[in-house]
Amino acid sequence: MIKVGILGATGNVGQRFIQQLAGHPWFEITALAASERSAGKPYEQVAKWRLDTDLPEEVRELTVVPTKPEAVDADLVFSALPAEDAIKIEADFAKAGMVVCSNASAHRMEKDVPLVIPEVNPEHLGLIDVQRKKRKWDGAIVTNPNCSTIMMVVTLKPLMKFGIENIHVSTMQAVSGAGYEGVPSMAIIDNMIPYIGSEEGKMETETLKLLGDFDGKQVKEAPFWVSAACHRVGVLDGHTMSIWARFNKKVTPEKVKDAFLKFDPKLSDLPTSPKKAIIVREEPDRPQPRMDRMQGNGMSISVGRIRAGKADSIQYVCMGHNTIRGAAGASVLNAELLKKKGYL
């Protein structure tokens, strides 16, 4: 078993990490790190458990430790830290020899840091060797993308063969993406908010890195552009988005559907990987967050309403669980890929 720690363990994504890792066949939770005010106390005392499953027995009495490398007994750490804290803390852990699988945005776009979705660009893990050589680290930082970016890019991967020219996307994002206290109830009930700070920029830049080509030294970004509009809606979990994909040749809805159905990233040997990365819904009113977010234990992306658009474009809707597929589950899947590739 590989010893793992969780940074930011008391927060929304930190709790999802615990849920995803409890009873994991490869990883054992040996450290939970949080703020100084929580350190030194049992986890069940300081964490307000907010998930719909019981707090796992294996972490109830685990003493919370400070978020410092010398306090964390682990070989691998999962980071649920805010970006402003992650920028330094994650680097400190990597310098100390630990591998950091980060959900934070702080390091995603650094040229020597892998930004990875295992179904999309596993070869980008080769940047770890570049990173270690450049920074003289024994550890490493590996990141997963923004939650809405993950949903979209998994569906774009099987469409790359058609020659993507540009992408327009409009998101309807769940309130859990902002954290438990992120959106006041009186702001979102009977309302929607047509702005999520920095979200649109992340979708527009991260997508190009994820779908770019790695030449052994660096990633050359994908040769198209993305235009995003992001909205917060009154849904608990599950990000939904409408996507307009324009291609440089004629593509039919039938070909797109067939590409989705045949998409096989060959990750069945990874414990967190779903049986189907993409699930195609035939109903005219699906996918829906409440109905479809837990498909594949929250790790599958559901698509529907695949139809022809204007000027060689295809329109469709995709949806996935933002704190599992789009956050904690994504980092755990990255860690499983790291073990498979021999980096752990």
Tab-separated table of C-alpha atoms in Angstrom:
chain	number	residue	atom	x	y	z
A	1	MET	CA	0.000	0.000	0.000
A	2	ILE	CA	1.156	3.522	-0.806
A	3	LYS	CA	0.879	5.999	2.060
A	4	VAL	CA	-1.132	9.087	1.107
A	5	GLY	CA	-1.937	12.402	2.710
A	6	ILE	CA	-4.674	14.916	1.968
A	7	LEU	CA	-3.960	18.653	2.102
A	8	GLY	CA	-7.007	20.777	2.864
A	9	ALA	CA	-8.718	17.711	4.288
A	10	THR	CA	-11.596	19.465	6.055
A	11	GLY	CA	-12.966	21.321	3.018
A	12	ASN	CA	-15.483	20.268	0.399
A	13	VAL	CA	-13.012	18.664	-2.023
A	14	GLY	CA	-10.894	17.356	0.855
A	15	GLN	CA	-13.905	15.403	2.085
A	16	ARG	CA	-14.446	14.007	-1.395
A	17	PHE	CA	-10.825	12.847	-1.373
A	18	ILE	CA	-11.462	10.954	1.847
A	19	GLN	CA	-14.614	9.421	0.395
A	20	GLN	CA	-12.791	8.360	-2.797
A	21	LEU	CA	-9.759	6.948	-0.969
A	22	ALA	CA	-11.486	5.077	1.869
A	23	GLY	CA	-10.885	1.379	1.289
A	24	HIS	CA	-8.820	2.025	-1.847
A	25	PRO	CA	-6.917	-1.112	-2.938
A	26	TRP	CA	-3.644	0.742	-3.642
A	27	PHE	CA	-3.637	3.752	-1.312
A	28	GLU	CA	-3.823	4.083	2.472
A	29	ILE	CA	-4.705	7.401	4.136
A	30	THR	CA	-1.967	8.084	6.685
A	31	ALA	CA	-2.172	11.871	7.064
A	32	LEU	CA	-4.866	14.534	7.022
A	33	ALA	CA	-3.548	18.085	6.932
A	34	ALA	CA	-5.477	21.280	7.556
A	35	SER	CA	-5.148	24.706	9.163
A	36	GLU	CA	-3.283	25.321	12.400
A	37	ARG	CA	-6.544	25.695	14.310
A	38	SER	CA	-7.498	22.123	13.366
A	39	ALA	CA	-4.071	20.545	13.884
A	40	GLY	CA	-3.644	18.260	16.875
A	41	LYS	CA	-7.299	17.221	17.054
A	42	PRO	CA	-9.115	14.106	15.784
A	43	TYR	CA	-10.555	14.593	12.321
A	44	GLU	CA	-14.136	13.908	13.382
A	45	GLN	CA	-13.910	16.765	15.884
A	46	VAL	CA	-12.802	19.439	13.435
A	47	ALA	CA	-14.484	18.432	10.174
A	48	LYS	CA	-18.149	19.157	9.560
A	49	TRP	CA	-18.825	16.113	7.402
A	50	ARG	CA	-21.261	17.172	4.677
A	51	LEU	CA	-21.381	14.236	2.277
A	52	ASP	CA	-24.237	11.760	1.929
A	53	THR	CA	-22.156	8.813	3.144
A	54	ASP	CA	-20.859	8.195	6.663
A	55	LEU	CA	-17.460	9.488	7.698
A	56	PRO	CA	-15.132	6.503	7.108
A	57	GLU	CA	-14.047	4.778	10.320
A	58	GLU	CA	-10.420	4.743	9.230
A	59	VAL	CA	-10.109	8.533	9.516
A	60	ARG	CA	-12.402	9.359	12.461
A	61	GLU	CA	-9.653	9.286	15.073
A	62	LEU	CA	-6.801	10.283	12.761
A	63	THR	CA	-5.094	13.339	14.237
A	64	VAL	CA	-5.056	16.319	11.902
A	65	VAL	CA	-1.538	17.642	11.240
A	66	PRO	CA	-0.229	21.019	10.019
A	67	THR	CA	0.139	21.500	6.265
A	68	LYS	CA	3.905	21.111	6.311
A	69	PRO	CA	6.040	18.414	4.651
A	70	GLU	CA	7.746	17.425	7.905
A	71	ALA	CA	4.360	16.796	9.555
A	72	VAL	CA	2.899	14.595	6.806
A	73	ASP	CA	3.822	10.901	6.798
A	74	ALA	CA	3.136	10.050	3.165
A	75	ASP	CA	4.744	9.304	-0.181
A	76	LEU	CA	1.880	10.813	-2.182
A	77	VAL	CA	-0.310	13.778	-1.273
A	78	PHE	CA	-3.595	14.964	-2.733
A	79	SER	CA	-4.075	18.709	-2.652
A	80	ALA	CA	-7.455	20.353	-2.132
A	81	LEU	CA	-5.829	23.652	-1.195
A	82	PRO	CA	-6.973	27.072	-2.403
A	83	ALA	CA	-4.838	28.264	-5.312
A	84	GLU	CA	-3.273	31.094	-3.311
A	85	ASP	CA	-1.966	28.609	-0.727
A	86	ALA	CA	-1.131	25.840	-3.185
A	87	ILE	CA	1.397	27.887	-5.151
A	88	LYS	CA	4.015	27.613	-2.385
A	89	ILE	CA	2.852	24.678	-0.279
A	90	GLU	CA	2.648	22.184	-3.143
A	91	ALA	CA	6.148	23.140	-4.279
A	92	ASP	CA	7.432	22.611	-0.720
A	93	PHE	CA	6.017	19.084	-0.676
A	94	ALA	CA	7.502	18.272	-4.096
A	95	LYS	CA	10.905	19.591	-2.961
A	96	ALA	CA	10.625	17.303	0.063
A	97	GLY	CA	10.342	14.281	-2.244
A	98	MET	CA	6.599	13.701	-2.337
A	99	VAL	CA	4.436	13.414	-5.424
A	100	VAL	CA	1.616	15.963	-5.322
A	101	CYS	CA	-1.617	15.268	-7.196
A	102	SER	CA	-3.271	18.657	-7.170
A	103	ASN	CA	-6.801	19.811	-7.767
A	104	ALA	CA	-5.697	23.443	-7.370
A	105	SER	CA	-5.221	25.776	-10.339
A	106	ALA	CA	-1.939	27.267	-9.103
A	107	HIS	CA	0.501	25.203	-11.204
A	108	ARG	CA	-1.697	23.920	-14.049
A	109	MET	CA	-0.357	26.133	-16.810
A	110	GLU	CA	3.338	25.986	-15.878
A	111	LYS	CA	5.229	24.580	-18.836
A	112	ASP	CA	6.924	21.736	-16.960
A	113	VAL	CA	3.874	20.663	-14.907
A	114	PRO	CA	1.655	17.920	-16.343
A	115	LEU	CA	-2.003	18.877	-16.698
A	116	VAL	CA	-3.597	15.477	-17.137
A	117	ILE	CA	-6.864	13.676	-17.769
A	118	PRO	CA	-5.946	9.961	-18.028
A	119	GLU	CA	-8.506	9.319	-20.775
A	120	VAL	CA	-7.155	12.229	-22.818
A	121	ASN	CA	-3.397	12.791	-22.510
A	122	PRO	CA	-1.592	10.182	-20.366
A	123	GLU	CA	1.603	10.779	-22.363
A	124	HIS	CA	1.880	14.252	-20.820
A	125	LEU	CA	3.093	12.581	-17.610
A	126	GLY	CA	6.451	12.617	-19.385
A	127	LEU	CA	6.703	16.234	-18.221
A	128	ILE	CA	7.501	14.857	-14.760
A	129	ASP	CA	10.987	13.961	-15.996
A	130	VAL	CA	11.387	17.463	-17.454
A	131	GLN	CA	10.151	19.007	-14.199
A	132	ARG	CA	12.464	16.971	-11.968
A	133	LYS	CA	15.490	17.709	-14.105
A	134	LYS	CA	14.734	21.429	-14.298
A	135	ARG	CA	13.782	21.951	-10.653
A	136	LYS	CA	16.084	19.306	-9.147
A	137	TRP	CA	13.197	17.739	-7.225
A	138	ASP	CA	12.788	14.135	-6.141
A	139	GLY	CA	9.051	14.693	-5.905
A	140	ALA	CA	6.737	16.179	-8.512
A	141	ILE	CA	3.535	18.123	-9.065
A	142	VAL	CA	0.829	16.694	-11.333
A	143	THR	CA	-2.416	18.601	-11.826
A	144	ASN	CA	-5.928	17.895	-13.023
A	145	PRO	CA	-7.917	20.592	-14.851
A	146	ASN	CA	-10.785	22.783	-13.812
A	147	CYS	CA	-13.990	20.823	-13.158
A	148	SER	CA	-15.921	22.102	-16.182
A	149	THR	CA	-12.874	21.746	-18.444
A	150	ILE	CA	-12.630	18.054	-17.570
A	151	MET	CA	-16.203	17.323	-18.647
A	152	MET	CA	-15.803	19.098	-21.960
A	153	VAL	CA	-12.337	17.824	-22.881
A	154	VAL	CA	-13.166	14.158	-22.270
A	155	THR	CA	-15.898	14.529	-24.888
A	156	LEU	CA	-13.645	16.456	-27.285
A	157	LYS	CA	-10.915	13.807	-27.277
A	158	PRO	CA	-12.742	11.332	-29.585
A	159	LEU	CA	-13.714	14.247	-31.858
A	160	MET	CA	-10.148	15.410	-32.483
A	161	LYS	CA	-9.907	13.094	-35.490
A	162	PHE	CA	-12.512	15.221	-37.285
A	163	GLY	CA	-10.338	18.352	-37.183
A	164	ILE	CA	-11.690	20.769	-34.575
A	165	GLU	CA	-11.678	24.376	-35.765
A	166	ASN	CA	-13.238	26.086	-32.756
A	167	ILE	CA	-15.375	25.433	-29.693
A	168	HIS	CA	-18.106	27.483	-28.054
A	169	VAL	CA	-19.332	26.333	-24.652
A	170	SER	CA	-21.943	27.626	-22.244
A	171	THR	CA	-21.922	26.070	-18.766
A	172	MET	CA	-24.531	25.654	-16.037
A	173	GLN	CA	-22.456	24.904	-12.948
A	174	ALA	CA	-23.508	23.489	-9.589
A	175	VAL	CA	-23.149	25.433	-6.346
A	176	SER	CA	-20.875	22.790	-4.784
A	177	GLY	CA	-18.179	23.991	-7.162
A	178	ALA	CA	-17.906	27.146	-5.069
A	179	GLY	CA	-17.539	25.268	-1.754
A	180	TYR	CA	-20.050	24.868	1.067
A	181	GLU	CA	-20.121	28.567	1.910
A	182	GLY	CA	-19.254	29.836	-1.555
A	183	VAL	CA	-22.673	30.962	-2.814
A	184	PRO	CA	-25.216	32.323	-0.293
A	185	SER	CA	-28.612	30.648	-0.561
A	186	MET	CA	-30.375	33.984	-1.088
A	187	ALA	CA	-28.085	34.658	-4.052
A	188	ILE	CA	-28.891	31.444	-5.934
A	189	ILE	CA	-32.481	30.464	-5.008
A	190	ASP	CA	-34.864	31.747	-7.701
A	191	ASN	CA	-31.839	32.973	-9.578
A	192	MET	CA	-28.807	32.196	-11.732
A	193	ILE	CA	-25.491	34.021	-11.751
A	194	PRO	CA	-23.907	34.629	-15.189
A	195	TYR	CA	-20.372	34.933	-13.862
A	196	ILE	CA	-17.857	32.646	-12.142
A	197	GLY	CA	-14.538	34.334	-11.503
A	198	SER	CA	-11.680	33.105	-13.759
A	199	GLU	CA	-13.690	30.046	-14.876
A	200	GLU	CA	-14.013	31.076	-18.501
A	201	GLY	CA	-10.303	31.745	-18.848
A	202	LYS	CA	-9.462	28.327	-17.395
A	203	MET	CA	-11.680	26.549	-19.906
A	204	GLU	CA	-10.216	28.525	-22.784
A	205	THR	CA	-6.545	27.929	-21.890
A	206	GLU	CA	-6.466	24.543	-20.154
A	207	THR	CA	-8.265	22.851	-23.053
A	208	LEU	CA	-5.497	23.757	-25.482
A	209	LYS	CA	-2.781	22.370	-23.214
A	210	LEU	CA	-4.703	19.145	-22.547
A	211	LEU	CA	-5.297	18.460	-26.241
A	212	GLY	CA	-1.832	19.563	-27.315
A	213	ASP	CA	1.070	17.375	-28.443
A	214	PHE	CA	3.940	16.444	-26.103
A	215	ASP	CA	7.267	16.130	-27.953
A	216	GLY	CA	9.298	14.833	-25.025
A	217	LYS	CA	10.289	18.276	-23.812
A	218	GLN	CA	7.199	20.474	-23.925
A	219	VAL	CA	3.542	20.603	-24.920
A	220	LYS	CA	2.557	22.343	-28.136
A	221	GLU	CA	-0.971	23.646	-27.684
A	222	ALA	CA	-3.867	22.398	-29.804
A	223	PRO	CA	-4.397	24.516	-32.969
A	224	PHE	CA	-7.916	25.812	-32.326
A	225	TRP	CA	-9.648	28.223	-29.983
A	226	VAL	CA	-12.288	27.965	-27.266
A	227	SER	CA	-14.864	30.572	-26.260
A	228	ALA	CA	-16.580	29.951	-22.905
A	229	ALA	CA	-19.460	31.484	-20.954
A	230	CYS	CA	-19.891	30.167	-17.398
A	231	HIS	CA	-22.971	30.388	-15.187
A	232	ARG	CA	-23.810	29.307	-11.631
A	233	VAL	CA	-27.213	27.635	-11.218
A	234	GLY	CA	-29.205	26.243	-8.315
A	235	VAL	CA	-28.053	22.630	-8.642
A	236	LEU	CA	-26.240	20.903	-5.777
A	237	ASP	CA	-23.816	18.686	-7.751
A	238	GLY	CA	-23.227	18.206	-11.462
A	239	HIS	CA	-21.989	20.639	-14.107
A	240	THR	CA	-23.948	20.733	-17.367
A	241	MET	CA	-22.780	22.429	-20.544
A	242	SER	CA	-23.937	23.065	-24.088
A	243	ILE	CA	-21.128	22.684	-26.609
A	244	TRP	CA	-20.907	23.897	-30.197
A	245	ALA	CA	-17.985	22.171	-31.955
A	246	ARG	CA	-17.044	23.406	-35.415
A	247	PHE	CA	-14.890	21.234	-37.660
A	248	ASN	CA	-12.836	21.869	-40.773
A	249	LYS	CA	-14.858	19.291	-42.693
A	250	LYS	CA	-18.408	17.998	-42.780
A	251	VAL	CA	-19.251	15.840	-39.764
A	252	THR	CA	-22.643	14.287	-39.094
A	253	PRO	CA	-24.315	13.736	-35.716
A	254	GLU	CA	-24.193	10.005	-36.425
A	255	LYS	CA	-20.396	10.077	-36.760
A	256	VAL	CA	-20.047	12.049	-33.536
A	257	LYS	CA	-22.333	9.663	-31.674
A	258	ASP	CA	-20.377	6.699	-33.027
A	259	ALA	CA	-17.101	8.298	-31.885
A	260	PHE	CA	-18.515	8.744	-28.379
A	261	LEU	CA	-19.807	5.176	-28.230
A	262	LYS	CA	-16.520	3.654	-29.425
A	263	PHE	CA	-14.283	5.786	-27.194
A	264	ASP	CA	-12.146	3.421	-25.108
A	265	PRO	CA	-9.220	4.940	-23.200
A	266	LYS	CA	-8.141	1.436	-22.068
A	267	LEU	CA	-7.941	2.265	-18.356
A	268	SER	CA	-9.991	-0.646	-17.020
A	269	ASP	CA	-7.081	-1.704	-14.798
A	270	LEU	CA	-7.330	1.521	-12.761
A	271	PRO	CA	-9.665	1.140	-9.739
A	272	THR	CA	-11.354	4.541	-10.108
A	273	SER	CA	-11.859	4.352	-13.877
A	274	PRO	CA	-15.507	3.874	-14.925
A	275	LYS	CA	-16.549	1.128	-17.314
A	276	LYS	CA	-17.595	3.815	-19.781
A	277	ALA	CA	-15.836	7.169	-19.883
A	278	ILE	CA	-18.647	8.609	-22.036
A	279	ILE	CA	-22.286	7.549	-21.790
A	280	VAL	CA	-24.597	8.524	-24.651
A	281	ARG	CA	-28.190	9.345	-23.683
A	282	GLU	CA	-30.831	8.921	-26.384
A	283	GLU	CA	-33.654	10.707	-24.554
A	284	PRO	CA	-34.372	14.258	-25.809
A	285	ASP	CA	-34.203	15.723	-22.283
A	286	ARG	CA	-31.015	14.075	-20.970
A	287	PRO	CA	-28.461	14.273	-19.466
A	288	GLN	CA	-29.720	15.886	-16.258
A	289	PRO	CA	-27.589	16.435	-13.122
A	290	ARG	CA	-29.910	14.774	-10.623
A	291	MET	CA	-30.479	11.767	-12.889
A	292	ASP	CA	-27.020	11.229	-14.346
A	293	ARG	CA	-24.279	12.687	-12.103
A	294	MET	CA	-23.522	9.383	-10.315
A	295	GLN	CA	-23.072	7.340	-13.483
A	296	GLY	CA	-19.865	5.309	-13.225
A	297	ASN	CA	-19.715	6.114	-9.493
A	298	GLY	CA	-19.573	9.769	-10.440
A	299	MET	CA	-16.710	9.311	-12.913
A	300	SER	CA	-18.554	8.976	-16.248
A	301	ILE	CA	-19.440	11.893	-18.519
A	302	SER	CA	-22.955	11.784	-19.963
A	303	VAL	CA	-23.752	13.317	-23.353
A	304	GLY	CA	-26.988	13.867	-25.236
A	305	ARG	CA	-28.887	16.065	-27.714
A	306	ILE	CA	-26.270	15.441	-30.400
A	307	ARG	CA	-27.437	17.416	-33.431
A	308	ALA	CA	-26.244	19.282	-36.496
A	309	GLY	CA	-25.506	22.988	-36.192
A	310	LYS	CA	-24.621	25.730	-38.640
A	311	ALA	CA	-21.495	25.783	-40.797
A	312	ASP	CA	-20.074	22.300	-40.243
A	313	SER	CA	-20.719	22.349	-36.515
A	314	ILE	CA	-22.195	19.846	-34.090
A	315	GLN	CA	-24.112	20.758	-30.956
A	316	TYR	CA	-24.460	18.546	-27.890
A	317	VAL	CA	-24.935	18.632	-24.124
A	318	CYS	CA	-22.548	17.039	-21.652
A	319	MET	CA	-22.706	16.650	-17.881
A	320	GLY	CA	-20.592	15.218	-15.071
A	321	HIS	CA	-20.196	15.259	-11.303
A	322	ASN	CA	-18.062	18.291	-10.542
A	323	THR	CA	-16.580	17.306	-7.156
A	324	ILE	CA	-15.942	13.658	-8.126
A	325	ARG	CA	-15.125	13.505	-11.867
A	326	GLY	CA	-14.185	17.163	-11.876
A	327	ALA	CA	-12.102	17.266	-8.703
A	328	ALA	CA	-11.199	14.552	-6.172
A	329	GLY	CA	-11.897	11.581	-8.433
A	330	ALA	CA	-9.829	13.166	-11.193
A	331	SER	CA	-6.793	13.501	-8.906
A	332	VAL	CA	-7.170	9.936	-7.620
A	333	LEU	CA	-7.372	8.630	-11.186
A	334	ASN	CA	-4.214	10.604	-12.020
A	335	ALA	CA	-2.450	8.992	-9.050
A	336	GLU	CA	-3.513	5.533	-10.196
A	337	LEU	CA	-2.071	6.300	-13.632
A	338	LEU	CA	1.147	7.471	-11.980
A	339	LYS	CA	1.440	4.122	-10.205
A	340	LYS	CA	0.738	2.242	-13.429
A	341	LYS	CA	3.437	4.244	-15.229
A	342	GLY	CA	5.994	3.640	-12.461
A	343	TYR	CA	6.168	7.152	-11.014
A	344	LEU	CA	5.089	5.969	-7.541
